[in-house]
Each structure stands twice: as structure tokens, then as C-alpha cells.
CSV table of C-alpha atoms and ligand atoms in Angstrom, one decimal:
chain,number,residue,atom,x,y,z
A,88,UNK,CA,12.4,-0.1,-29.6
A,89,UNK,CA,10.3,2.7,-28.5
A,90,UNK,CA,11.5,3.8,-25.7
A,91,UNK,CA,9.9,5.9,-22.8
A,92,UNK,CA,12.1,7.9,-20.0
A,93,UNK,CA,10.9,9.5,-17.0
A,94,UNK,CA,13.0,11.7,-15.2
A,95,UNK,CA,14.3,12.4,-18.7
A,96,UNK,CA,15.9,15.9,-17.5
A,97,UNK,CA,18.2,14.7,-14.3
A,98,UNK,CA,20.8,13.1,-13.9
A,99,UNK,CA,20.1,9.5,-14.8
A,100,UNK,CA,17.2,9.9,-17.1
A,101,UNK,CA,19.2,11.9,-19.2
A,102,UNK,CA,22.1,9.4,-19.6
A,103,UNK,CA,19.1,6.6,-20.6
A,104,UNK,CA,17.6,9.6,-23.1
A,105,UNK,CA,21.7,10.2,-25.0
A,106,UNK,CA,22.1,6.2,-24.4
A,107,UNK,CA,19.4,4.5,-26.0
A,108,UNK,CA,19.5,7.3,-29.0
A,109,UNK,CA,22.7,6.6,-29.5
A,110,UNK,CA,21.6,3.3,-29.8
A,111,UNK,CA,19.2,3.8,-32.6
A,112,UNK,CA,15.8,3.8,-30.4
A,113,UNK,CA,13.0,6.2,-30.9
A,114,UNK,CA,13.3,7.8,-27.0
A,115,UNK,CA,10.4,9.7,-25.4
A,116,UNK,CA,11.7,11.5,-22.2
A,117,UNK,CA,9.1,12.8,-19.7
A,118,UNK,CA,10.1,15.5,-17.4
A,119,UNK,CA,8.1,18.5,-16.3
A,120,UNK,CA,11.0,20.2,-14.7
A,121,UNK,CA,9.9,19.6,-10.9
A,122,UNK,CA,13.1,19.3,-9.9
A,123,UNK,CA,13.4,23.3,-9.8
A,124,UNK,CA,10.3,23.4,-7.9
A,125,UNK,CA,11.6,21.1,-5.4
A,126,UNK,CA,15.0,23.1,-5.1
A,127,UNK,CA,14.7,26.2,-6.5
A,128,UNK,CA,16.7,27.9,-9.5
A,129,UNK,CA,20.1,25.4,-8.4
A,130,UNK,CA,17.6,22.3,-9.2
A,131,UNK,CA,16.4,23.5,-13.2
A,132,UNK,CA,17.0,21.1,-15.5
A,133,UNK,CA,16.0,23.0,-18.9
A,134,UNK,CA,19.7,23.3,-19.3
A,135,UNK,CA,20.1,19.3,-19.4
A,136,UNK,CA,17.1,19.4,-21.6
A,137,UNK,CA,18.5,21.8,-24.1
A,138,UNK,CA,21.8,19.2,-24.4
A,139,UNK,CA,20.0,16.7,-25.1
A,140,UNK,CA,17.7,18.7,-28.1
A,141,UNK,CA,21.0,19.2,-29.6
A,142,UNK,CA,23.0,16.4,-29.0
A,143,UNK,CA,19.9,13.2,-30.0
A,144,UNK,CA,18.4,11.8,-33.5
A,145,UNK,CA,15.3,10.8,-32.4
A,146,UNK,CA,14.1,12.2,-29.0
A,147,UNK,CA,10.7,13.8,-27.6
A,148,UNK,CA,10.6,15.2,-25.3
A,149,UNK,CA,6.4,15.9,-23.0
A,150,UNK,CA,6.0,18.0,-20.3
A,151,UNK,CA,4.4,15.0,-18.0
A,152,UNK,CA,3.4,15.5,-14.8
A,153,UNK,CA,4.1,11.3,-13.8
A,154,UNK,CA,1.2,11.9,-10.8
A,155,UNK,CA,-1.3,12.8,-14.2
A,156,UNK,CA,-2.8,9.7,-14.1
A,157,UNK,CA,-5.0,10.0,-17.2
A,158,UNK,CA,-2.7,12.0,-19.4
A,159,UNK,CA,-0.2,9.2,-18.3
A,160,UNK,CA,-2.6,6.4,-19.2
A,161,UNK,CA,-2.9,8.6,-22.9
A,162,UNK,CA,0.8,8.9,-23.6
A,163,UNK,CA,1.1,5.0,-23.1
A,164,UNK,CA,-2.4,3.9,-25.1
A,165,UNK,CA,-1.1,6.2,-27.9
A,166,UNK,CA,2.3,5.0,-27.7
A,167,UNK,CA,2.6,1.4,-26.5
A,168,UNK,CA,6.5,1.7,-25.1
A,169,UNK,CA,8.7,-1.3,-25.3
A,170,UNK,CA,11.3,-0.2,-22.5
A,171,UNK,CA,10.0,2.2,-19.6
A,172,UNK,CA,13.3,3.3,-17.8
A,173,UNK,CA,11.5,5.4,-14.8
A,174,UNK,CA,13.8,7.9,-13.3
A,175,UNK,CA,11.5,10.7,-12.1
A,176,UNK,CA,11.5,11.3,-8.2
A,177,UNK,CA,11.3,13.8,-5.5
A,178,UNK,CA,15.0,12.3,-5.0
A,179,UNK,CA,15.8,13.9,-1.0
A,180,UNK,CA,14.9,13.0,2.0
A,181,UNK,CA,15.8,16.0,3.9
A,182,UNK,CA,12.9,17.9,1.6
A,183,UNK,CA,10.0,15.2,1.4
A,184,UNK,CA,9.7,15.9,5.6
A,185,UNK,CA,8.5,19.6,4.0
A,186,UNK,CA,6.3,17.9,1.9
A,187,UNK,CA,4.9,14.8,2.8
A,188,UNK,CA,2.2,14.9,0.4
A,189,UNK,CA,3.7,16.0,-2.4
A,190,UNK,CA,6.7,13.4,-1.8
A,191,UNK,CA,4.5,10.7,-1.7
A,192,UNK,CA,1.9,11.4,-4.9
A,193,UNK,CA,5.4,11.5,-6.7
A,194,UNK,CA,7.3,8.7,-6.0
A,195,UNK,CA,4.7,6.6,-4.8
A,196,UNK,CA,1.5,7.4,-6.8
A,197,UNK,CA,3.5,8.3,-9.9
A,198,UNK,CA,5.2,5.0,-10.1
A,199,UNK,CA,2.2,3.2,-9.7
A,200,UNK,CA,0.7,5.5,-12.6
A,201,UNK,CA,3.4,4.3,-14.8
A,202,UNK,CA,3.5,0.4,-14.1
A,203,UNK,CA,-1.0,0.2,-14.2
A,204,UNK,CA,-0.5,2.3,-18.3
A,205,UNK,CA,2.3,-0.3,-18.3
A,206,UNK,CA,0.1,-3.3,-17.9
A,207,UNK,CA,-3.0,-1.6,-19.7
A,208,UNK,CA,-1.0,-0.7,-22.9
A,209,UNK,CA,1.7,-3.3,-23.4
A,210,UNK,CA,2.2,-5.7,-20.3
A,211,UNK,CA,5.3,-7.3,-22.1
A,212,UNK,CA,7.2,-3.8,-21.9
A,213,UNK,CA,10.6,-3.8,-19.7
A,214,UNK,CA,10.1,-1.5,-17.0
A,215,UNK,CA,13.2,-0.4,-15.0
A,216,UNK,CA,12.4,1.1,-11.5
A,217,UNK,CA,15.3,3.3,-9.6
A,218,UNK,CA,14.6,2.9,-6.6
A,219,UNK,CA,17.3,4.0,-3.6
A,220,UNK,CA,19.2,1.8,-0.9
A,221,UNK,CA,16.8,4.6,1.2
A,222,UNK,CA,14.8,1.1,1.3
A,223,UNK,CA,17.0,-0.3,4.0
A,224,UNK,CA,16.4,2.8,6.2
A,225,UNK,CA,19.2,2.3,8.8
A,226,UNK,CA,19.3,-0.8,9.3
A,227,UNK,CA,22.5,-0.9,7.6
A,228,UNK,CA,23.6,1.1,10.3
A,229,UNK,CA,23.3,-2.0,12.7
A,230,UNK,CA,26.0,-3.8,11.1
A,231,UNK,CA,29.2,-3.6,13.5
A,232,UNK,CA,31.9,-0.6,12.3
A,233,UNK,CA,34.9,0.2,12.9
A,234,UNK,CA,36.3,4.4,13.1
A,235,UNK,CA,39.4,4.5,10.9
A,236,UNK,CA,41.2,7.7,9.9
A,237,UNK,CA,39.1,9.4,7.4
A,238,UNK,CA,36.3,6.7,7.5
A,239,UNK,CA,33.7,4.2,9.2
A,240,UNK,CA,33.6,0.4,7.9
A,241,UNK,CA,32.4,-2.6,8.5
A,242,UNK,CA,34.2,-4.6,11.2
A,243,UNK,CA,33.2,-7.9,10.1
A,244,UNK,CA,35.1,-9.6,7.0
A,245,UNK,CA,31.4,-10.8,6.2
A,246,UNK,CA,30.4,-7.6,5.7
A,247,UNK,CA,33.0,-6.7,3.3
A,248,UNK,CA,31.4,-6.2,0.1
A,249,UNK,CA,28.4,-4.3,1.9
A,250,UNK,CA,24.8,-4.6,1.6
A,251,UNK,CA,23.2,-7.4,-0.2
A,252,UNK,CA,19.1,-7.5,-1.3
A,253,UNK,CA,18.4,-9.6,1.7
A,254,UNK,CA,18.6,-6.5,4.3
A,255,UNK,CA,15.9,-5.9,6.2
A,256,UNK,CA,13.5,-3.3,4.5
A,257,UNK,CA,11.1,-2.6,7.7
A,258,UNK,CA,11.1,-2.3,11.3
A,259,UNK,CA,13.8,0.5,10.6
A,260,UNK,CA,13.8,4.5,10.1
A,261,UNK,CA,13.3,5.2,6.6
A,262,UNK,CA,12.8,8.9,6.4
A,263,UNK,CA,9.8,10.0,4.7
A,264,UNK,CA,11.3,9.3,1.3
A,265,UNK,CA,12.6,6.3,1.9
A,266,UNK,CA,9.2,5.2,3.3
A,267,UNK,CA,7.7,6.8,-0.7
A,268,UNK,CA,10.4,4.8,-2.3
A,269,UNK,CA,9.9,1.5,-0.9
A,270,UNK,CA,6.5,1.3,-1.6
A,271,UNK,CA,7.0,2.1,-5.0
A,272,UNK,CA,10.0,-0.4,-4.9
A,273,UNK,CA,7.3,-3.2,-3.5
A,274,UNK,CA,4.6,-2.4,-5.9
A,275,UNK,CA,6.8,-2.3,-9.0
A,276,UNK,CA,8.1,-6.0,-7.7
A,277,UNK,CA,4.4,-7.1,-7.5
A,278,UNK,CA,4.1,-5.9,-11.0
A,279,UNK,CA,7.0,-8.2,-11.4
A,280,UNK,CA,5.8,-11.0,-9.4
A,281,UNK,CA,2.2,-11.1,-9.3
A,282,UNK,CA,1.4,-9.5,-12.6
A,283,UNK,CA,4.6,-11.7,-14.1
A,284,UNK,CA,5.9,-8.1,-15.6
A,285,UNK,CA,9.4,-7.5,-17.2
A,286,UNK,CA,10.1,-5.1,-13.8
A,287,UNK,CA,13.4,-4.6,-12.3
A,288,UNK,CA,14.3,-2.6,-9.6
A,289,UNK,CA,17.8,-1.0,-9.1
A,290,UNK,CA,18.6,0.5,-5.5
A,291,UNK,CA,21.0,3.2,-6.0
A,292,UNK,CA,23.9,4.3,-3.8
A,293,UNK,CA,25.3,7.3,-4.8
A,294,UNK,CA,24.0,8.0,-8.5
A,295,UNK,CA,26.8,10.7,-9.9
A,296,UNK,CA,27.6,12.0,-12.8
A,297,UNK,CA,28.2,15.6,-15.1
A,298,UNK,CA,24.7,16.3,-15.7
A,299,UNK,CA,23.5,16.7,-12.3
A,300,UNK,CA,21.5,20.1,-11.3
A,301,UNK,CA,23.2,20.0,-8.1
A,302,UNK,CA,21.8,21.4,-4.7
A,303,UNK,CA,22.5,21.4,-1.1
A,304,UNK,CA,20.0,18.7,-0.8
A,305,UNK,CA,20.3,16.7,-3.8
A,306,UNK,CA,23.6,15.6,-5.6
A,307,UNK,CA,26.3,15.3,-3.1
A,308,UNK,CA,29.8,14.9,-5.6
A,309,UNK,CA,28.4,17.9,-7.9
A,310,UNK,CA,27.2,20.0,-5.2
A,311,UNK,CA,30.8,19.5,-3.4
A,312,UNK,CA,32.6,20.4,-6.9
A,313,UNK,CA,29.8,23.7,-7.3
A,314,UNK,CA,31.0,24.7,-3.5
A,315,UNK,CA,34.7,23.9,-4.2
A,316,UNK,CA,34.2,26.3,-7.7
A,317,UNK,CA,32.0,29.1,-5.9
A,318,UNK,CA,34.1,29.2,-2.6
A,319,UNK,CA,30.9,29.0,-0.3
A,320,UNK,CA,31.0,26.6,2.9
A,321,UNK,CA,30.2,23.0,2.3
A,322,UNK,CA,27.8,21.8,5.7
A,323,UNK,CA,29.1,18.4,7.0
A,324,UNK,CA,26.2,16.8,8.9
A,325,UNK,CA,27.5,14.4,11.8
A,326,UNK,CA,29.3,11.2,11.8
A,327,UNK,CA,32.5,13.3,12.1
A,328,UNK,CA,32.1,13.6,8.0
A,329,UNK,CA,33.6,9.8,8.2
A,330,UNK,CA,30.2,8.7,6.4
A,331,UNK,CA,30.5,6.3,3.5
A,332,UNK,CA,29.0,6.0,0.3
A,333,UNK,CA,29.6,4.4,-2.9
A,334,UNK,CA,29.5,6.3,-6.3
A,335,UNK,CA,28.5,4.8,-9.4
A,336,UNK,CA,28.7,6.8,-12.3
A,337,UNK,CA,25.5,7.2,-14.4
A,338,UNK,CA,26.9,5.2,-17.4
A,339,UNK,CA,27.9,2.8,-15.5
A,340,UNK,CA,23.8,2.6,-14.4
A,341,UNK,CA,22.6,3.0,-17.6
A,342,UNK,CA,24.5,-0.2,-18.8
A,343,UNK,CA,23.1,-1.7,-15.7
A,344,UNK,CA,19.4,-1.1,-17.5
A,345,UNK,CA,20.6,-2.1,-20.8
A,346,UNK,CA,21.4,-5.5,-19.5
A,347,UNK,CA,18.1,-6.0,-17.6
A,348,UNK,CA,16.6,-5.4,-20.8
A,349,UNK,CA,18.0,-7.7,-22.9
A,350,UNK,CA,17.8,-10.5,-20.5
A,351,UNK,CA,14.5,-9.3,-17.9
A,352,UNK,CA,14.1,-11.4,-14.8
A,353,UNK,CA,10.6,-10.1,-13.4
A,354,UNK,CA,10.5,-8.7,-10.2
A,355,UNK,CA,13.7,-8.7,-9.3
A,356,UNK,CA,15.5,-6.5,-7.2
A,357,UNK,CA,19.5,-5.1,-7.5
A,358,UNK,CA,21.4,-3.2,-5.4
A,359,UNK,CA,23.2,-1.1,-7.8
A,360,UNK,CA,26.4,1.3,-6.2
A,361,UNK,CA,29.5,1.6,-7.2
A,362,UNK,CA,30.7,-1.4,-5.0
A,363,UNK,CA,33.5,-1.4,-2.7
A,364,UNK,CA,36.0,-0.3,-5.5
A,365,UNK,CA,34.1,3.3,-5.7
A,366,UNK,CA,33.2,3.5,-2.1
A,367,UNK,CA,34.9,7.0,0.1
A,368,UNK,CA,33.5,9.0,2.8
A,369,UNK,CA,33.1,12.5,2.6
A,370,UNK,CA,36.7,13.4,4.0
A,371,UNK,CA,38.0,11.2,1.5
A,372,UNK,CA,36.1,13.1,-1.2
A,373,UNK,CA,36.7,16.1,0.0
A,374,UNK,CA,40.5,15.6,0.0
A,375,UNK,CA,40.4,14.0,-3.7
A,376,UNK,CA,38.5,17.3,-5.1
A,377,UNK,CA,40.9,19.8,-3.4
A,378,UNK,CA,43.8,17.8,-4.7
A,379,UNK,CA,42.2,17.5,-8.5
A,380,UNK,CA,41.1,21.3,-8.2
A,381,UNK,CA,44.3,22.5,-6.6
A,382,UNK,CA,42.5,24.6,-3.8
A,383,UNK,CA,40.8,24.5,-0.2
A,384,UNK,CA,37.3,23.4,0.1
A,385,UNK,CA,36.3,25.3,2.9
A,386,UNK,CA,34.0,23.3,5.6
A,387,UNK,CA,31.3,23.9,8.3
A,388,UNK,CA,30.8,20.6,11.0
A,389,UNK,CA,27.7,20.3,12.3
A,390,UNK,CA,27.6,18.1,14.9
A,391,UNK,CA,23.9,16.1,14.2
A,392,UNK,CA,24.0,13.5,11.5
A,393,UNK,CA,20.8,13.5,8.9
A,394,UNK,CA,18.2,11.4,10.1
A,395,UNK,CA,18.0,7.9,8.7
A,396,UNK,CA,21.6,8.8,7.6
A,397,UNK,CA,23.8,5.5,6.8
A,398,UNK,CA,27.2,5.7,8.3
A,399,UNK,CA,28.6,3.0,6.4
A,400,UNK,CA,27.1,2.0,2.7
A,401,UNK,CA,28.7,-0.1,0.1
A,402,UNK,CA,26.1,-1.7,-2.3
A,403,UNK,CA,27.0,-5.2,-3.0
A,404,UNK,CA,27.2,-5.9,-6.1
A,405,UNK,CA,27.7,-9.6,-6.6
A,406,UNK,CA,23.7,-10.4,-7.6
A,407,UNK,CA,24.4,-8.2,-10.5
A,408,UNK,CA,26.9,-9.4,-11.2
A,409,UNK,CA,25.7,-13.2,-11.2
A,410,UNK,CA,22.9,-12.3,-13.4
A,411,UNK,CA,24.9,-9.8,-15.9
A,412,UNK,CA,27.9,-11.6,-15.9
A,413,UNK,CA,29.3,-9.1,-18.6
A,414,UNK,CA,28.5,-5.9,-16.6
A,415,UNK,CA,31.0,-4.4,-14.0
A,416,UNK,CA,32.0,-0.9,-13.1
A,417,UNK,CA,33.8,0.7,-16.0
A,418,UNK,CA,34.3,3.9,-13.9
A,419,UNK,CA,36.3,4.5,-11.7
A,420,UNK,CA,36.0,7.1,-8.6
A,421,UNK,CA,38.7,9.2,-9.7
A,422,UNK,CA,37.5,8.6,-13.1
A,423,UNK,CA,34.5,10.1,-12.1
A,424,UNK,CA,36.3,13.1,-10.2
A,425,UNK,CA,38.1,13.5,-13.6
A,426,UNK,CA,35.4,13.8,-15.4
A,427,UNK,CA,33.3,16.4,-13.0
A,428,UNK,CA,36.6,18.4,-12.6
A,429,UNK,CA,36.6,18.7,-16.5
A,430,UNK,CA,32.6,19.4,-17.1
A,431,UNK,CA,31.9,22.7,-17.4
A,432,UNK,CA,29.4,23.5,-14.4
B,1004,LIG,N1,21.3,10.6,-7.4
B,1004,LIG,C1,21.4,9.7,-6.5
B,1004,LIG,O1,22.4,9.7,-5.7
B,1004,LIG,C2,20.3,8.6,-6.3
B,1004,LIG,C3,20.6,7.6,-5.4
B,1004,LIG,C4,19.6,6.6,-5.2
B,1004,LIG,C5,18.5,6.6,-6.0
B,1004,LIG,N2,18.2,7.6,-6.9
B,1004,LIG,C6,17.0,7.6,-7.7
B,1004,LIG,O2,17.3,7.6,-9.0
B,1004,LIG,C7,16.3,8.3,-9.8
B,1004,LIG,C8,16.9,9.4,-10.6
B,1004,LIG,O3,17.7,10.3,-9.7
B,1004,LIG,P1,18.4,11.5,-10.3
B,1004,LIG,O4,19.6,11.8,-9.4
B,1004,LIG,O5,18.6,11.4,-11.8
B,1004,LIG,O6,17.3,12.6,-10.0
B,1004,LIG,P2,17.1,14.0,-10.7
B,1004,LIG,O7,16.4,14.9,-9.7
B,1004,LIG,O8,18.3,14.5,-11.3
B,1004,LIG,O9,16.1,13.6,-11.9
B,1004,LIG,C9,14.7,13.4,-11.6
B,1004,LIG,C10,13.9,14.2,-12.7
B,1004,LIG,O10,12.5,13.9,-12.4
B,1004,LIG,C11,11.8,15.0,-12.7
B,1004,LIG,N3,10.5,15.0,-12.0
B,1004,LIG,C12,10.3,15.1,-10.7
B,1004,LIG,N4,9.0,15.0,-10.4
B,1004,LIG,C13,8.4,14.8,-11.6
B,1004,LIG,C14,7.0,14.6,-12.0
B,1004,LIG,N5,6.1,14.6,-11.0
B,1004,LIG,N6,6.7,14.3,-13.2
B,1004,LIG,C15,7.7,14.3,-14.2
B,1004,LIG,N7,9.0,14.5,-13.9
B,1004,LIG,C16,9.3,14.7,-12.6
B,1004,LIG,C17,12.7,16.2,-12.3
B,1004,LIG,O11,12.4,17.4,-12.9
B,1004,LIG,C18,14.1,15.7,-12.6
B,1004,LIG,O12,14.5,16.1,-13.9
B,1004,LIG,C19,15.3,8.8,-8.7
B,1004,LIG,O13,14.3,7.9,-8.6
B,1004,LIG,C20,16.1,8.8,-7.4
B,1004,LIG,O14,15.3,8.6,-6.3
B,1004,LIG,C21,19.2,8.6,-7.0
């Protein structure tokens, strides 16, 4: 296959880029290195890009700007892709409310960029969206919880395996990137639906992995290890730090996208985490590191939660695992602490 990646510099992109090399594809990653304008010299991802110039067989990488409409509409003419795994974002909410705009051209615009070359150059591509659980705004926050020691969960035993695709996507606070996201996450489902497209969409949890450019804003287990290593003050923001999320390593995503593509149901929509399993708060992550690192991780409370936070979420995984039958997480949280403790960062 010829295989295009946007986003092909962060974290995820970068895992499709080594994956579907490594797989014998002809890969074409498309980055133009926003992430450092987004987040300064912590968010460059030339590094990443450099790794993967060494470590592929058959990778290109362009300098795309995704919100380039007709140099998009160029690469795709010339290149007809088979598989379109789109990765590049403005990926945190706490920076789109600085730039609105800018947020919005990105992850909105630029998706729709992609899916219209999509259709106008080879409409029976697989195209993978990520989209974010930043879709639900909080309305997962109006499922009943319950305050345990070092976490929040759900109270019900019907809420157990967290948030299915049926939660409510409006009439709820989506912070300004979750309001980007979700309507690229509808349009790439009408491409799906109404154009009958090859389009899935995935809605992370916590994406993790080695090859993060972590920042403060962007990358929460990477940017906890680069704070635990440098000795500055990690910023807890409300919910008493008790907050929940559920990391999925990016291997573990990647084989999520290898599944769609072999067997693409259009339109359709996954929550994609690492499930209850992989699920800790920040306490609970915080205690893991200093134990795996051997030394304090020193802490600042501050006593206003993010806006549009969730308190509690756990993606739940059982569509994808109806429809993939043979995928499942294959890493584990401490796995995944294992592996971050090791990477050199
Ligand atoms: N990391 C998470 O926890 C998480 C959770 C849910 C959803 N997601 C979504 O998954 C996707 C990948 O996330 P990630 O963590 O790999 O992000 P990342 O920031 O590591 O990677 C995104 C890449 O896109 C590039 N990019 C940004 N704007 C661009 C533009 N205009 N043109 C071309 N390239 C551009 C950046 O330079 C960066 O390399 C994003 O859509 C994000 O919203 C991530």
C-alpha cells in the first residue's frame, strides 16, 4: 500500500510511520513541525523525525502544512494513497482558548482538507481519523462517582467499563478543542456515511508512549517522567489530583488502525483507551513513577480543575472489541511505565 501519515512527527503518527514500514508499505509522513510552534522548543518534533530517517526502508517525509488546501489536494492527485492514518492536531485544549482560530483551521479545516483530496483522488482509500474522547465534553462527568483513596469512579456497576460511543456529544462543555475535534469527528463520519467512505474514527483517552515531545500542556505520562527527571514542580489542576484516565500505549493504537484497515466499516466510530485494565488517576501515576524511578516527584495543588476536565474516564472498549475480535491491549500500564522509565528522554 501507499501509505500517507499526518502528524507523522508526534507521538502517534510516528508509531503508524515505523509500523507500516516495518510492514513493507511505501509511507509518506506529513508534518511541518507545528507542534513547536504550538509549545515552544519542549514541543519540536525534528528529533522524532530524525529516528525515523534512520530507523525506516521506505519513508518520505513533506513539510505539509494539513490547512494547505491546494498543496494538499497536489500531494494526493500525485500520489493516490491507499491508507490515510491522520494524526496531525493542535492536540490541547488549554492552548486552542489562546488560539481559537488557529485551533480550528487545524483540526477542523485540515481534516476536512484531507477527507475532500481523499474523495477527489481515490475515494476507496482507508482513512483513519483520531479524534479525542474531548467529543463527550463533560458529560461524562454526569455519570454518578464515587471518592476513593487515590481516585474517583463510577458508582454504578453499569458504568463499569466507562464510556461507550453512545454518550452524548452536545449540549455539554467541550472546550474549544473539543468543539474543533468534534466537527472534524462528524464530518470524517459523513465521509463515512454519506459519501460511503472507508472512514473510521478512534476517540483517544490518553494516547502515551516514548516518542512523545512532552509539554506542560500536551503529553501528561511523558511530561510527569520529564518533571520527575528534571526535578521541577509538576501542577496538579483540581479534583484533589484523584482524576482518571486511561492510557493506551501507541502500539497498542496503531494495531487498533491496522485492524480497521483490513476489515473498514465506514463511518464508524471507536472509543479507543486503554480500558479499565490501564485506567489510574494522577496520584496513582504519580506514586507508580516515584516507585519505578526510585525518587520524589515533587507537586504543586492548585485548587481549580481544567475546564471541561473529566473526573472519571475509562474508554470502553467492548465495540472494538466486537468488531476486531483479535485486537486487545497488549500493554500494560506498568508496561508502559517500564518502557518510558527505560527511554532515553
Ligand atoms: N496524546 C493524547 O493523549 C491524545 C488523546 C486523544 C486524542 N489525541 C489525538 O491523537 C492525534 C495525535 O496525537 P499526538 O499525541 O500524536 O499529537 P502530537 O502533537 O505528538 O502529534 C501531532 C503532530 O501533528 C503535527 N502538526 C500539527 N499541526 C500541523 C499542521 N497544520 N500540518 C501538519 N502537521 C501538523 C505536529 O507537528 C505534531 O508532530 C491528535 O489528533 C490528537 O488530538 C491524542
Amino acid at each position: 500500500m501507499k501509505v500517507l501519515v499526518t502528524g507523522s512527527s508526534g507521538l502517534i503518527g510516528s508509531e503508524a510511520v515505523a509500523h507500516f514500514d516495518r510492514a513493507g508499505h511505501q509511507v509518506f509522513g506529513a508534518d511541518n513541525n507545528m507542534r513547536r510552534e504550538f509549545f515552544g522548543p519542549g514541543g519540536d518534533t525534528l528529533w522524532n523525525l530524525e529516528r525515523l530517517r534512520q530507523s525506516t526502508k521506505n519513508f518520505t517525509h513533506v513539510t505539509l502544512d494539513i490547512r494547505d488546501r491546494p498543496r494538499v489536494l497536489e500531494l494526493f492527485q500525485a500520489e493516490r494513497f491507499d491508507l490515510i492514518i491522520h494524526c496531525a492536531a493542535q492536540p490541547s485544549h488549554d492552548k486552542a482558548k489562546e488560539i481559537p482560530l488557529v485551533d480550528f483551521d487545524v483540526n477542523a479545516v485540515g481534516t476536512l482538507n484531507l477527507l475532500e483530496a481523499t474523495r477527489q483522488s481515490n475515494p476507496e482509500a482507508v482513512f483513519i481519523f483520531m479524534s479525542t474522547n474531548k467529543v463527550y465534553g463533560d458529560s461524562p462527568n454526569e455519570l454518578p462517582l464515587q471518592e476513593l483513596a487515590t481516585r474517583w469512579d463510577y458508582a454504578r456497576p453499569e458504568d463499569f467499563n466507562g464510556i461507550r460511543e453512545d454518550c452524548r456529544i452536545d449540549r455539554t462543555l467541550h472546550s474549544v478543542f473539543g468543539a474543533s475535534k468534534t466537527a472534524a469527528d462528524v464530518m470524517a463520519q459523513e465521509y463515512g456515511k454519506y459519501f460511503g467512505m472507508k472512514v473510521g474514527v478512534f476517540r483517544g483517552g490518553c494516547l502515551t508512549g516514548e516518542h512523545h515531545s512532552a509539554v506542560q500542556l500536551h503529553g501528561f505520562l511523558s511530561y510527569l517522567f520529564k518533571v520527575a527527571r528534571s526535578g521541577e514542580t509538576y501542577s496538579i489542576f483540581g479534583y484533589k489530583g484523584k482524576q482518571v484516565r486511561d492510557q493506551i500505549h501507541s502500539a497498542d493504537v496503531i494495531a487498533a488502525f491496522e485492524a480497521f484497515t483490513r476489515n473498514p466499516r465506514p463511518g464508524e466510530v471507536y472509543n479507543l483507551g486503554g480500558g479499565r485494565g490501564n485506567s489510574a488517576s494522577i496520584l496513582e501515576c504519580i506514586a507508580k513513577i516515584e516507585a519505578l524511578l526510585g525518587k520524589r516527584i515533587s507537586t504543586r495543588y492548585v485548587d481549580e480543575n481544567r475546564v471541561g476536565d473529566h473526573i472519571c474516564y475509562i474508554s470502553d472498549l467492548t465495540k472494538m472489541q466486537k468488531d476486531f475480535p483479535q485486537w486487545r491491549i497488549t500493554v500494560s500500564l506498568d508496561q508502559i511505565l517500564e518502557k518510558m522509565a527505560r527511554a532515553p528522554m
